[in-house]
Coordinates of C-alpha atoms in Angstrom, one line a residue:
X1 CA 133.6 -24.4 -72.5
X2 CA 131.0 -23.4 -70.2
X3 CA 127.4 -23.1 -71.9
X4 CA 125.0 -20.9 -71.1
X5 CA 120.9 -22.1 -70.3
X6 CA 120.2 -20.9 -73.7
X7 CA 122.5 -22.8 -75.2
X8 CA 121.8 -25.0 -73.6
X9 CA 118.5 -25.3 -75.0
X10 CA 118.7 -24.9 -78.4
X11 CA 121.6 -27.4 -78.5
X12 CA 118.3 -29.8 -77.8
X13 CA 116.1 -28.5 -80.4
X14 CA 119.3 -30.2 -82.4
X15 CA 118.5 -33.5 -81.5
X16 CA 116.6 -36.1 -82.9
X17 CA 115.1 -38.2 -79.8
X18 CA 112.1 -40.2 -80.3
X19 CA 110.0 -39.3 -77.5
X20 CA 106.3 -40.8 -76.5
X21 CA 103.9 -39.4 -73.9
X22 CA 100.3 -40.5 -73.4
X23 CA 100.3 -43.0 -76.8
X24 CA 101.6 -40.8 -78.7
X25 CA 104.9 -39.2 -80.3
X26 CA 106.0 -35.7 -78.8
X27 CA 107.8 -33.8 -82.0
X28 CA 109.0 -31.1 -80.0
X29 CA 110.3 -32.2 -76.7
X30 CA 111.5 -28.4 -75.6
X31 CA 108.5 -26.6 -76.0
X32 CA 106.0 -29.7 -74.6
X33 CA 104.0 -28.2 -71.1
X34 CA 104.9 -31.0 -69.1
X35 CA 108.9 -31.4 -70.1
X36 CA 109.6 -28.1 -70.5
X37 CA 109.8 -27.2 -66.5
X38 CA 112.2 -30.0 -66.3
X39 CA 114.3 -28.8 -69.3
X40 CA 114.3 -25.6 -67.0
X41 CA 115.8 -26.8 -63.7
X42 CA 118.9 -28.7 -66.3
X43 CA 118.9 -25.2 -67.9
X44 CA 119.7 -23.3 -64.0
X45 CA 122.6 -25.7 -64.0
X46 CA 124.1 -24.0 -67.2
X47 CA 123.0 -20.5 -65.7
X48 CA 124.4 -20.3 -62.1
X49 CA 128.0 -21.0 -63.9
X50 CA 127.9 -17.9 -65.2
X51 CA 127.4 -16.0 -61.9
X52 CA 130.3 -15.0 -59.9
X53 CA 128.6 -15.4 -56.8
X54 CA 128.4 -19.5 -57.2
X55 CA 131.4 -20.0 -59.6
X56 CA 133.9 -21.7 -56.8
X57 CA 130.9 -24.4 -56.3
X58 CA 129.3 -24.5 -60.0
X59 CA 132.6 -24.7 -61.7
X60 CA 135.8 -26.5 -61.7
X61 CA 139.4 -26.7 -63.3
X62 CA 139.7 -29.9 -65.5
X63 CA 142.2 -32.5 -64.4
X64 CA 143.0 -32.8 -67.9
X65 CA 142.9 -29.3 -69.5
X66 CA 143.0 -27.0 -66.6
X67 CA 140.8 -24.7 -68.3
X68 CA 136.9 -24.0 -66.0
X69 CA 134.0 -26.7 -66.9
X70 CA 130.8 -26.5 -65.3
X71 CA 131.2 -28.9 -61.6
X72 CA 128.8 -31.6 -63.3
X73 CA 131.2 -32.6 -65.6
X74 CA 134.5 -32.0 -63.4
X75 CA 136.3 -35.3 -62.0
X76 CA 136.9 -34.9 -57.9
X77 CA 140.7 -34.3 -57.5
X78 CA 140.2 -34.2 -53.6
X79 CA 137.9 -33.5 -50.8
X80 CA 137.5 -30.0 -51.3
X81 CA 136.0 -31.4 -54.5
X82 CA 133.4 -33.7 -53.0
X83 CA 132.3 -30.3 -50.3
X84 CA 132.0 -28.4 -53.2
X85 CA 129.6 -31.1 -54.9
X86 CA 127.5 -31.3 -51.7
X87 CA 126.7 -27.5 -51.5
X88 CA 125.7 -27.3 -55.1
X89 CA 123.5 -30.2 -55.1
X90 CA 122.1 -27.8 -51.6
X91 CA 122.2 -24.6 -54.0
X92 CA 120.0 -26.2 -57.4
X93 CA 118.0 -27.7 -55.1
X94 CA 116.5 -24.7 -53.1
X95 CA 116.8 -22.6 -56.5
X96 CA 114.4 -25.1 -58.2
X97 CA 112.4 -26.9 -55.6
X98 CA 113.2 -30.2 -57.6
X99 CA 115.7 -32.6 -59.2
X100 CA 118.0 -30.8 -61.5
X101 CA 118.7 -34.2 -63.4
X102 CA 122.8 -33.8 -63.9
X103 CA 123.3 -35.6 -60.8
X104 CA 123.6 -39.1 -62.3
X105 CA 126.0 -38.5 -65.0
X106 CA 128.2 -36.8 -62.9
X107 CA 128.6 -39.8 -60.4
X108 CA 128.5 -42.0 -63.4
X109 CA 131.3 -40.2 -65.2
X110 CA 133.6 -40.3 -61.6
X111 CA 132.6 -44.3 -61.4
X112 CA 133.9 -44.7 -64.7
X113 CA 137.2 -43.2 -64.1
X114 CA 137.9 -45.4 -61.1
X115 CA 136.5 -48.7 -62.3
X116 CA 138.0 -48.7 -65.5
X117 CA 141.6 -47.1 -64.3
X118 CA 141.2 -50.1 -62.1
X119 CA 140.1 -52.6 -65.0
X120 CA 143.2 -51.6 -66.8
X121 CA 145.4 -52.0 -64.2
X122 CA 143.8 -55.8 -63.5
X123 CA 143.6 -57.1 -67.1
X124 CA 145.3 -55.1 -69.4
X125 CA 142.3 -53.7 -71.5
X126 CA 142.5 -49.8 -72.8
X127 CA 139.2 -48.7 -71.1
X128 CA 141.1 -46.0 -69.6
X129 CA 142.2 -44.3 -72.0
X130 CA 138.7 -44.6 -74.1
X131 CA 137.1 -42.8 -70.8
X132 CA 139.4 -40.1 -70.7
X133 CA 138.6 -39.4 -74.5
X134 CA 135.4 -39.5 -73.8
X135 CA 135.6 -36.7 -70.6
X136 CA 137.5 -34.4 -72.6
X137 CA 134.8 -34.4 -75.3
X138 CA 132.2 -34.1 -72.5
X139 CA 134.1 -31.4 -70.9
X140 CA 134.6 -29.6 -74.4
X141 CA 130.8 -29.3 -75.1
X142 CA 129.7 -29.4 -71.5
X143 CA 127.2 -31.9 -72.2
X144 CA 124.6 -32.9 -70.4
X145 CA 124.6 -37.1 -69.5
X146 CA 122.2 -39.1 -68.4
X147 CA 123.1 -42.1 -66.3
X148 CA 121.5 -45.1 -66.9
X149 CA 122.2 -47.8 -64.6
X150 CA 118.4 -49.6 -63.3
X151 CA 116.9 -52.8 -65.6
X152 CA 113.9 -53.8 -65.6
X153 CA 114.6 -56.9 -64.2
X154 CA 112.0 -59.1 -64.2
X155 CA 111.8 -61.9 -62.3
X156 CA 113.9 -60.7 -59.4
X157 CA 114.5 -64.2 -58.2
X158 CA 116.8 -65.6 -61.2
X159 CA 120.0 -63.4 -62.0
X160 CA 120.4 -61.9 -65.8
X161 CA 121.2 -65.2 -68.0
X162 CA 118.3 -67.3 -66.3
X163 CA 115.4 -64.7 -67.4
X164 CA 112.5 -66.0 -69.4
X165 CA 113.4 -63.0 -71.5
X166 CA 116.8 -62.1 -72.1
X167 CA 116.2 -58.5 -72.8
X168 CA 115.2 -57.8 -69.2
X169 CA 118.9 -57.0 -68.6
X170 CA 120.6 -54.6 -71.3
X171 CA 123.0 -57.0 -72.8
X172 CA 125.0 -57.3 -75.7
X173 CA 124.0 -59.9 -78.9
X174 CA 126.5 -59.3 -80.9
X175 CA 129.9 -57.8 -81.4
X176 CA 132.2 -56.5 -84.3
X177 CA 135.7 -55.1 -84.5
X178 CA 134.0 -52.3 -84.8
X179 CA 131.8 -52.2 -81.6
X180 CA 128.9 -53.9 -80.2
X181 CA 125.2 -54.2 -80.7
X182 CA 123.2 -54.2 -76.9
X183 CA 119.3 -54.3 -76.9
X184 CA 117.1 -54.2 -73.2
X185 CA 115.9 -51.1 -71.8
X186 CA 116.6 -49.1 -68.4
X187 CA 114.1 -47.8 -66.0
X188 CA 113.2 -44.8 -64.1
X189 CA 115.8 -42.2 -66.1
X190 CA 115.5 -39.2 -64.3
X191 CA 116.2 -36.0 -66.6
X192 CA 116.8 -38.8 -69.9
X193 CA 115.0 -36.7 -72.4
X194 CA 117.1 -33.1 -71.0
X195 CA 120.4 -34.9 -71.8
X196 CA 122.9 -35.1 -75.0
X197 CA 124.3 -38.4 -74.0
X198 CA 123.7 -41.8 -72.4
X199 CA 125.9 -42.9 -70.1
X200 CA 125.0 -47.2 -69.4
X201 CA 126.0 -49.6 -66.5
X202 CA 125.7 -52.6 -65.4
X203 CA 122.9 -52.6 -62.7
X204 CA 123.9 -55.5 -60.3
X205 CA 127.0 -57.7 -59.6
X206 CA 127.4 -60.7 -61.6
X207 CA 129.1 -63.6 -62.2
X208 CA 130.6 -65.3 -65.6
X209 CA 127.2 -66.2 -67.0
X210 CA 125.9 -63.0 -66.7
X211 CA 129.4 -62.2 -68.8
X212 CA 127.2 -60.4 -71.5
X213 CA 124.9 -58.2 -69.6
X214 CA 128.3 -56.8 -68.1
X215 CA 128.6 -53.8 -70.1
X216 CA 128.9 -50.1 -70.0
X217 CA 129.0 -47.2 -72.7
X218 CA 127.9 -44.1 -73.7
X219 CA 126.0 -43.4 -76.6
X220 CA 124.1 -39.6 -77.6
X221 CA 120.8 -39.8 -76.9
X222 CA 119.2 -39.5 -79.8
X223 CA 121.0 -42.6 -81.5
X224 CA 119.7 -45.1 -83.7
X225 CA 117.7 -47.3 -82.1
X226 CA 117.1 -45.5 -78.7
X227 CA 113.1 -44.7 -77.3
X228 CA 112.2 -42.8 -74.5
X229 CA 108.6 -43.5 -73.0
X230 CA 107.5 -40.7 -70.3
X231 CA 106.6 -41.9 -66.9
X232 CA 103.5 -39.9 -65.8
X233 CA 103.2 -38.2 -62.5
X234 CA 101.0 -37.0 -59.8
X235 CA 99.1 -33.7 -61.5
X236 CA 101.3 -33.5 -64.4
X237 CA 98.8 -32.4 -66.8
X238 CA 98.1 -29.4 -64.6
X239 CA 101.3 -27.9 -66.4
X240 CA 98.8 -28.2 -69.5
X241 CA 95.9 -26.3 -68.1
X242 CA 97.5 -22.5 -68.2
X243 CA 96.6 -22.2 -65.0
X244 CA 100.2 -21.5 -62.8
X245 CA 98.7 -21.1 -59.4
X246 CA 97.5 -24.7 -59.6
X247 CA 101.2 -26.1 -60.9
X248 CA 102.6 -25.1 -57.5
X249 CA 105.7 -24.7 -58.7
X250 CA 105.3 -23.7 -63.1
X251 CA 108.3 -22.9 -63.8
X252 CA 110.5 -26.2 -62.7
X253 CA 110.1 -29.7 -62.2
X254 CA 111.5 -33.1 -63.2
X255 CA 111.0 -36.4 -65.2
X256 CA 111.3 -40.1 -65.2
X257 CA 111.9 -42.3 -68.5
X258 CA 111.7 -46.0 -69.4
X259 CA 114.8 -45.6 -72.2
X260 CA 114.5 -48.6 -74.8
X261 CA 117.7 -49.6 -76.4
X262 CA 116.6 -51.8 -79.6
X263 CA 119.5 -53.7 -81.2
X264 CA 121.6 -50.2 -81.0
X265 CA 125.1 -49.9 -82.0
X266 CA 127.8 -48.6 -80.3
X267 CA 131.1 -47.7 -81.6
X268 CA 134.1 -49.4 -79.8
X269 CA 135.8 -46.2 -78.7
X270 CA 132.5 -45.4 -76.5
X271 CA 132.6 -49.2 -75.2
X272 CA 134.1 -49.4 -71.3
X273 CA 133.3 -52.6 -70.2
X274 CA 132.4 -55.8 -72.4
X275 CA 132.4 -58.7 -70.6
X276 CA 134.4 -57.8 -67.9
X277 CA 132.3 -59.2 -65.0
X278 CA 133.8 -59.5 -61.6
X279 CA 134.3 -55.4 -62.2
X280 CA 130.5 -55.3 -63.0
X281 CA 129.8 -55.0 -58.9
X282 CA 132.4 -52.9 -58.4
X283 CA 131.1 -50.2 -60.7
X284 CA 127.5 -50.5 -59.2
X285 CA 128.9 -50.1 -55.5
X286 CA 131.6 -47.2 -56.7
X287 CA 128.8 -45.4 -58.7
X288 CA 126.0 -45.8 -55.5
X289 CA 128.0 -44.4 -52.9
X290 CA 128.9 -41.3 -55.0
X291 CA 125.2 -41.1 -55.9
X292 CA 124.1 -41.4 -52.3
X293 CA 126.2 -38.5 -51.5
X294 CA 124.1 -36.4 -54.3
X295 CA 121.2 -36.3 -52.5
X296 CA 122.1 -33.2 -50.8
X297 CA 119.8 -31.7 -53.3
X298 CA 116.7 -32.4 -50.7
X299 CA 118.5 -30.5 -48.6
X300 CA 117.8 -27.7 -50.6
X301 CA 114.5 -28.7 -51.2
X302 CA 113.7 -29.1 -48.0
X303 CA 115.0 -25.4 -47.9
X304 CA 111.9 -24.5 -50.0
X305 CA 109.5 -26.5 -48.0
X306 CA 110.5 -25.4 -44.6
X307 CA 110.0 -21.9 -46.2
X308 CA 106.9 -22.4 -47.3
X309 CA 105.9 -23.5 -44.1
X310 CA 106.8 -20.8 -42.3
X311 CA 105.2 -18.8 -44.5
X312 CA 101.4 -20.5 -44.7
X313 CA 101.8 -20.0 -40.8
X314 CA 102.3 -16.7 -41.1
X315 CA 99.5 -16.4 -43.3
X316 CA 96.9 -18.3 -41.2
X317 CA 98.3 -16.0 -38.3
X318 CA 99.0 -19.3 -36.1
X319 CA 103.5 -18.3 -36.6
X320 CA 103.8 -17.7 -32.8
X321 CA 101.9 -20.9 -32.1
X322 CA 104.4 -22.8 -29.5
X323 CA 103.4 -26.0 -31.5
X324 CA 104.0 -24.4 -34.6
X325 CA 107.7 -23.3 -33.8
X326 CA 108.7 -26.8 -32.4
X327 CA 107.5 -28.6 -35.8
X328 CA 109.6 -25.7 -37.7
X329 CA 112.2 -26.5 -35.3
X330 CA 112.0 -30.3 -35.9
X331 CA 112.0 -29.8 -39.6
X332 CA 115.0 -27.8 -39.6
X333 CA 116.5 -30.1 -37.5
X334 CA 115.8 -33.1 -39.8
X335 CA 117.2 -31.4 -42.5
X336 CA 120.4 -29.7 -41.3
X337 CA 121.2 -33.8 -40.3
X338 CA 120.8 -34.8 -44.2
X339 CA 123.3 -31.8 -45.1
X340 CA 125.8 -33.3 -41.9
X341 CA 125.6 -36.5 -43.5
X342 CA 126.4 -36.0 -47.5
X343 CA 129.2 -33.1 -46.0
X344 CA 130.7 -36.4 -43.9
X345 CA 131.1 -38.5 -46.3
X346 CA 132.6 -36.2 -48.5
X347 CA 135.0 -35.1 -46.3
X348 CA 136.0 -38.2 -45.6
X349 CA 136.7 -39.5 -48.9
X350 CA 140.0 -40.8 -49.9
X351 CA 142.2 -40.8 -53.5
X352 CA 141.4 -44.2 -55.3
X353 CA 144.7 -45.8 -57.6
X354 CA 143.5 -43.2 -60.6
X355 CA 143.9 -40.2 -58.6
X356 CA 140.2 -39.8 -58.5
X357 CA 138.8 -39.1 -55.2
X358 CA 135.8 -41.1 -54.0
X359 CA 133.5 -40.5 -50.7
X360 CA 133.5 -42.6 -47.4
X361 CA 131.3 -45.1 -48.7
X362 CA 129.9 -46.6 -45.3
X363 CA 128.8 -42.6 -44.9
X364 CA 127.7 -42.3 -48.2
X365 CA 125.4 -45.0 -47.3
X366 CA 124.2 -43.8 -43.8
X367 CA 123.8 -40.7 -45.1
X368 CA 121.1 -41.9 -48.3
X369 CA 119.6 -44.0 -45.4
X370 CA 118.8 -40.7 -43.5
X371 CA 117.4 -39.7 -46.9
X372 CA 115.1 -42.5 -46.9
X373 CA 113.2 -40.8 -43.6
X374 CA 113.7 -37.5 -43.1
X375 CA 112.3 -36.1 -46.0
X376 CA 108.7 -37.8 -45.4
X377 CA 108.6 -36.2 -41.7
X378 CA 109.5 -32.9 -43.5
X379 CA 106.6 -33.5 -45.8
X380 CA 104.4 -34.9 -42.7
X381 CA 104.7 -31.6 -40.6
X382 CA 105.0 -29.3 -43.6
X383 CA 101.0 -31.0 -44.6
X384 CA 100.2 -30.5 -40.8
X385 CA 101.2 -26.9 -40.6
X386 CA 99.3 -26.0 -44.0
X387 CA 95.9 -27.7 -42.9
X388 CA 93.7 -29.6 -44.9
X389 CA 92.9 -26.4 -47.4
X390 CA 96.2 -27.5 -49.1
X391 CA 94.0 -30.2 -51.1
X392 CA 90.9 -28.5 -51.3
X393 CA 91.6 -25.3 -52.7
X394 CA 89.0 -25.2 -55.4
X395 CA 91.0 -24.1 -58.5
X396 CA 92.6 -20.8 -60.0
X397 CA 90.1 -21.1 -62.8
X398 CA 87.6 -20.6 -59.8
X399 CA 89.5 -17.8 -58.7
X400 CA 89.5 -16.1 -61.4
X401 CA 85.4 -16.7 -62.3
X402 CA 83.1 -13.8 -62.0
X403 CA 80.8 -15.7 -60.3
X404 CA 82.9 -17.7 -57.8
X405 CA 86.2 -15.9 -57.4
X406 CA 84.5 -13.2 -54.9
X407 CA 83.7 -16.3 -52.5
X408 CA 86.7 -17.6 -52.6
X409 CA 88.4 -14.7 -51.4
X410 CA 85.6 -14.1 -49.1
X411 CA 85.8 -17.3 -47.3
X412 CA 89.5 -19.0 -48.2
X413 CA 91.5 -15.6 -46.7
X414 CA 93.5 -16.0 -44.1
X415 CA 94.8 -12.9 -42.1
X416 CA 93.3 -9.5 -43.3
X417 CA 96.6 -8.3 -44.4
X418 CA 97.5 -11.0 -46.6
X419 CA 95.7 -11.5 -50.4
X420 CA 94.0 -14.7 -50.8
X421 CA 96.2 -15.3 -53.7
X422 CA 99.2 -15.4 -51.9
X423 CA 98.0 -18.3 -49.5
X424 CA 96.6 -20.1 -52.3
X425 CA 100.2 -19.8 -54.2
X426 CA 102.2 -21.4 -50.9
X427 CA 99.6 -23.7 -50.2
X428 CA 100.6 -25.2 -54.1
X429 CA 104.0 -25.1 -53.3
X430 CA 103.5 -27.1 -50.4
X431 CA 100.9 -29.3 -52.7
X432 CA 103.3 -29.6 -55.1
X433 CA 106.3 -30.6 -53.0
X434 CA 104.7 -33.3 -50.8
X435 CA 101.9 -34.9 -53.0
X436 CA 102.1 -33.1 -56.4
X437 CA 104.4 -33.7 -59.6
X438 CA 107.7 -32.3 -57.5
X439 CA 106.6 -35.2 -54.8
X440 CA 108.3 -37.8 -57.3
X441 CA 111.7 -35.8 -57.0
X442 CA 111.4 -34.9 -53.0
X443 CA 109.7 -37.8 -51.7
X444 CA 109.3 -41.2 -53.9
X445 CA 113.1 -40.3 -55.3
X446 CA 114.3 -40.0 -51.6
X447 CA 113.7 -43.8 -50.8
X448 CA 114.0 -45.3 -54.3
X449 CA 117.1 -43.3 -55.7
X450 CA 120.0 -44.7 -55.8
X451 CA 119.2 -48.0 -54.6
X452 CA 116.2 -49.0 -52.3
X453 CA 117.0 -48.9 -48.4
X454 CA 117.4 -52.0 -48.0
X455 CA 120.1 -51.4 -50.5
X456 CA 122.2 -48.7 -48.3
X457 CA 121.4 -51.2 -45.1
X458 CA 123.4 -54.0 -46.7
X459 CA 126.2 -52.0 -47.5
X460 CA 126.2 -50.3 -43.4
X461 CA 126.1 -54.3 -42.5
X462 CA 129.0 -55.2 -44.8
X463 CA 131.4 -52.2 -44.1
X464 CA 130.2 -51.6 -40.6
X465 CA 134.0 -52.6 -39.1
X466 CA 131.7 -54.9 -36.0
X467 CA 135.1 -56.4 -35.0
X468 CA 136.5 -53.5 -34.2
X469 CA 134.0 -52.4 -31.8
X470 CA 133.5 -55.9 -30.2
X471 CA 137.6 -55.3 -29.3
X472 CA 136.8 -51.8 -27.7
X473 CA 134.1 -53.2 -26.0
X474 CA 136.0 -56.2 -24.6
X475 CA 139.0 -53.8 -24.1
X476 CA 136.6 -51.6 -21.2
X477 CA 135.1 -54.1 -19.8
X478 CA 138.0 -56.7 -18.7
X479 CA 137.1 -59.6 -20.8
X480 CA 139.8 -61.9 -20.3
X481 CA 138.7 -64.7 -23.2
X482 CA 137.7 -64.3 -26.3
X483 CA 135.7 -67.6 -26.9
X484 CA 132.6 -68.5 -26.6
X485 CA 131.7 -71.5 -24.6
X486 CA 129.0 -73.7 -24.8
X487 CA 126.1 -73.4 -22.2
X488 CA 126.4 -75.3 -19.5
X489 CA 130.3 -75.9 -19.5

């Protein structure tokens, strides 16, 4: 079935999730100033599904049932698939200015039918089938899923068994015939407390001692035993002020969690890897390039903030400014090459053994490298475009004061034509997108998301095909030996 945003939302206000924010416990996680916006941008995932005009990229046919499910839940049959993925992480990204959260489940689900087709196929274990289960029921409610893959860590020096403390990798302690009992936690869980279910993975290759931190399942997320402690962000309690010119953007937005898993159950049927630890690096590489494809979605925000500088130009008057149309240029530029890249990689991804079809992994990884950069130049000429007023706009409560609010729009105006208000709305925007609470999801998310960049530069290192080239080389050039000899010889 295909939900709608407002079921969406009060299938939350049905679960039970113990939630803290500021030192203290948030009862009513929906409604709360500072979630709610992200709640909202999940909620535009449910809602473009329903409109005709985005159905082909929003929606998909199930593998399995053949009946529509919303795309975030949909496993990629081909590379038509993976295009289609691209554009509507493009299209929620410009439609919220921020991270729409249902990214990570989505790669974490298609990881999951690969790596454990693959485990089944090695060993002989019934993981397969347990995921496929587990999809249809997804696909039924079209659920929401967070994916949890990033530990704590610790001390980054000693791998999971040699840890001072064990916990600092989710592991299991004990097991049943009935399931498994795992306690650690996961960090940085974007969207965690917007989503019915937990998807976990291993965060890191790993080797037979690490044999009990090599474990993935999914869990809902308001199970027994699970905590969710909000990160803060930059002007977050703006959202708490009443005041929407000063948000920037009120209406969306995103979050980060530190998820806690303390001595939690899971049942065995939700189990999909225990123990199994030469595929632990497998699923972590499978699961990054798919989630280095998703970050078309600054694409789309890049959208908004090229907008928005165009538009402050207009308003300070400076639009046909030769200076000013080469850093639009440049911008545009920067950002059309993000789009080039994820659409690459996509189309050239190829059908792994369990019919799932996976992106060009060394693209994958170029393209997230891209990511990395281009974003903070985006940012860097959209702040140089806006002018310093961006940051020291007094505030809307100001605006709105008897006694100040007729300087403020005596002074702060830009062209005649144009109310102060409106500058003072797209210089927030702007605000808001390069320094403010939507900078976590454009900017800080751009180099730290799915894997640092020296992350993406191993992988362009390791599946960079440097042989090949050397022979092309060689091949133009004549070289009639292919040793090296020793200097002097």
């Amino acid at each position: 079935m295909l939900m709608t945003a407002q079921e969406y939302e009060q299938s939350l206000r049905r679960l039970n999730l113990v939630v803290y924010m500021f030192g203290r416990r948030i009862e009513n996680v929906v409604d709360d100033p500072i979630i709610r916006p992200s709640m909202n941008a999940v909620a535009k995932t449910y809602e473009l599904a329903h409109v005709p005009e985005y159905a082909a990229i929003m929606t998909a046919a199930s593998h399995l049932t053949g009946e529509t499910v919303n795309r975030f839940t949909h496993i990629h049959q081909n590379t038509d698939d993976l295009i289609k993925k691209t554009k509507m992480g493009r299209l929620l990204g410009a439609h919220t200015g921020c991270c729409f959260q249902r990214c990570v489940g989505m790669d974490a689900l298609n990881a999951l039918s690969i790596v454990t087709y693959d485990m089944d196929a090695a060993l002989g274990t019934g993981y397969y089938q347990r995921f496929l289960s587990y999809l249809s029921y997804v696909q039924q409610h079209d659920l929401t899923c967070d994916g949890a893959m990033t530990d704590p860590k610790g001390d980054r020096s000693r791998p999971p068994h040699a840890q001072a403390d064990p916990d600092m990798f989710l592991h299991v302690v004990s097991e049943t015939a009935d399931g498994i009992v795992v306690r650690g936690a996961k960090a940085h869980q974007t969207g965690a407390v917007n989503s019915h279910e937990i998807i976990v993975m291993p965060t890191i290759a790993m080797r037979e001692a690490d044999r009990d931190y090599a474990v993935s399942f999914a869990l809902p997320s308001d199970a027994e035993g699970i905590t969710y402690i909000m990160g803060r962000q930059s002007c977050d309690t703006r959202k708490t002020e009443g005041r929407p010119v000063d948000v920037g953007n009120p209406m969306f937005g995103g979050h980060e969690a530190l998820v806690i898993f303390d001595d939690v159950f899971v049942p065995k049927e939700r189990v999909f890897m225990c123990g199994e630890y030469a595929f632990a690096g497998s699923l972590v590489e499978t699961f990054a390039a798919y989630h280095r494809q998703s970050y078309a979605c600054k694409v789309g925000v890049g959208d908004v903030l090229i907008g928005a500088a165009q538009t402050i130009a207009e308003y300070n008057g400076v639009e046909k400014a030769s200076h000013i149309k080469d850093k639009l240029i440049e911008m545009n530029h920067l950002n059309e090459t993000l789009y080039c890249g994820s659409i690459a990689c996509a189309a050239e991804g190829r059908a792994e053994a369990s019919g799932t079809y996976s992106v060009n992994s060394l693209l994958a990884n170029v393209s997230k490298q891209n990511v990395t950069r281009h974003p903070y130049e985006i940012a860097r000429l959209a702040q140089d475009i806006a002018g310093g007023l961006m940051v020291t706009l007094p505030s809307e409560a100001d605006l709105r004061s008897a006694e100040t609010g007729k300087w403020i729009e005596k002074y702060l105006k830009g062209r005649d034509d144009v109310p102060f208000e409106n500058r003072m709305r797209i210089l927030r925007l702007i605000e808001n997108l390069t320094l403010g609470a939507a900078a976590v999801g454009y900017l800080t998310e751009s180099m730290h998301g799915a894997g640092s960049p020296q992350a993406q530069r191993i992988m362009i290192a390791r599946q960079a095909d440097m042989k090949e080239k050397q022979k092309l080389a060689k091949r133009l050039c004549g070289s009639v030996a292919d040793v090296i000899r020793p200097a002097g010889s």
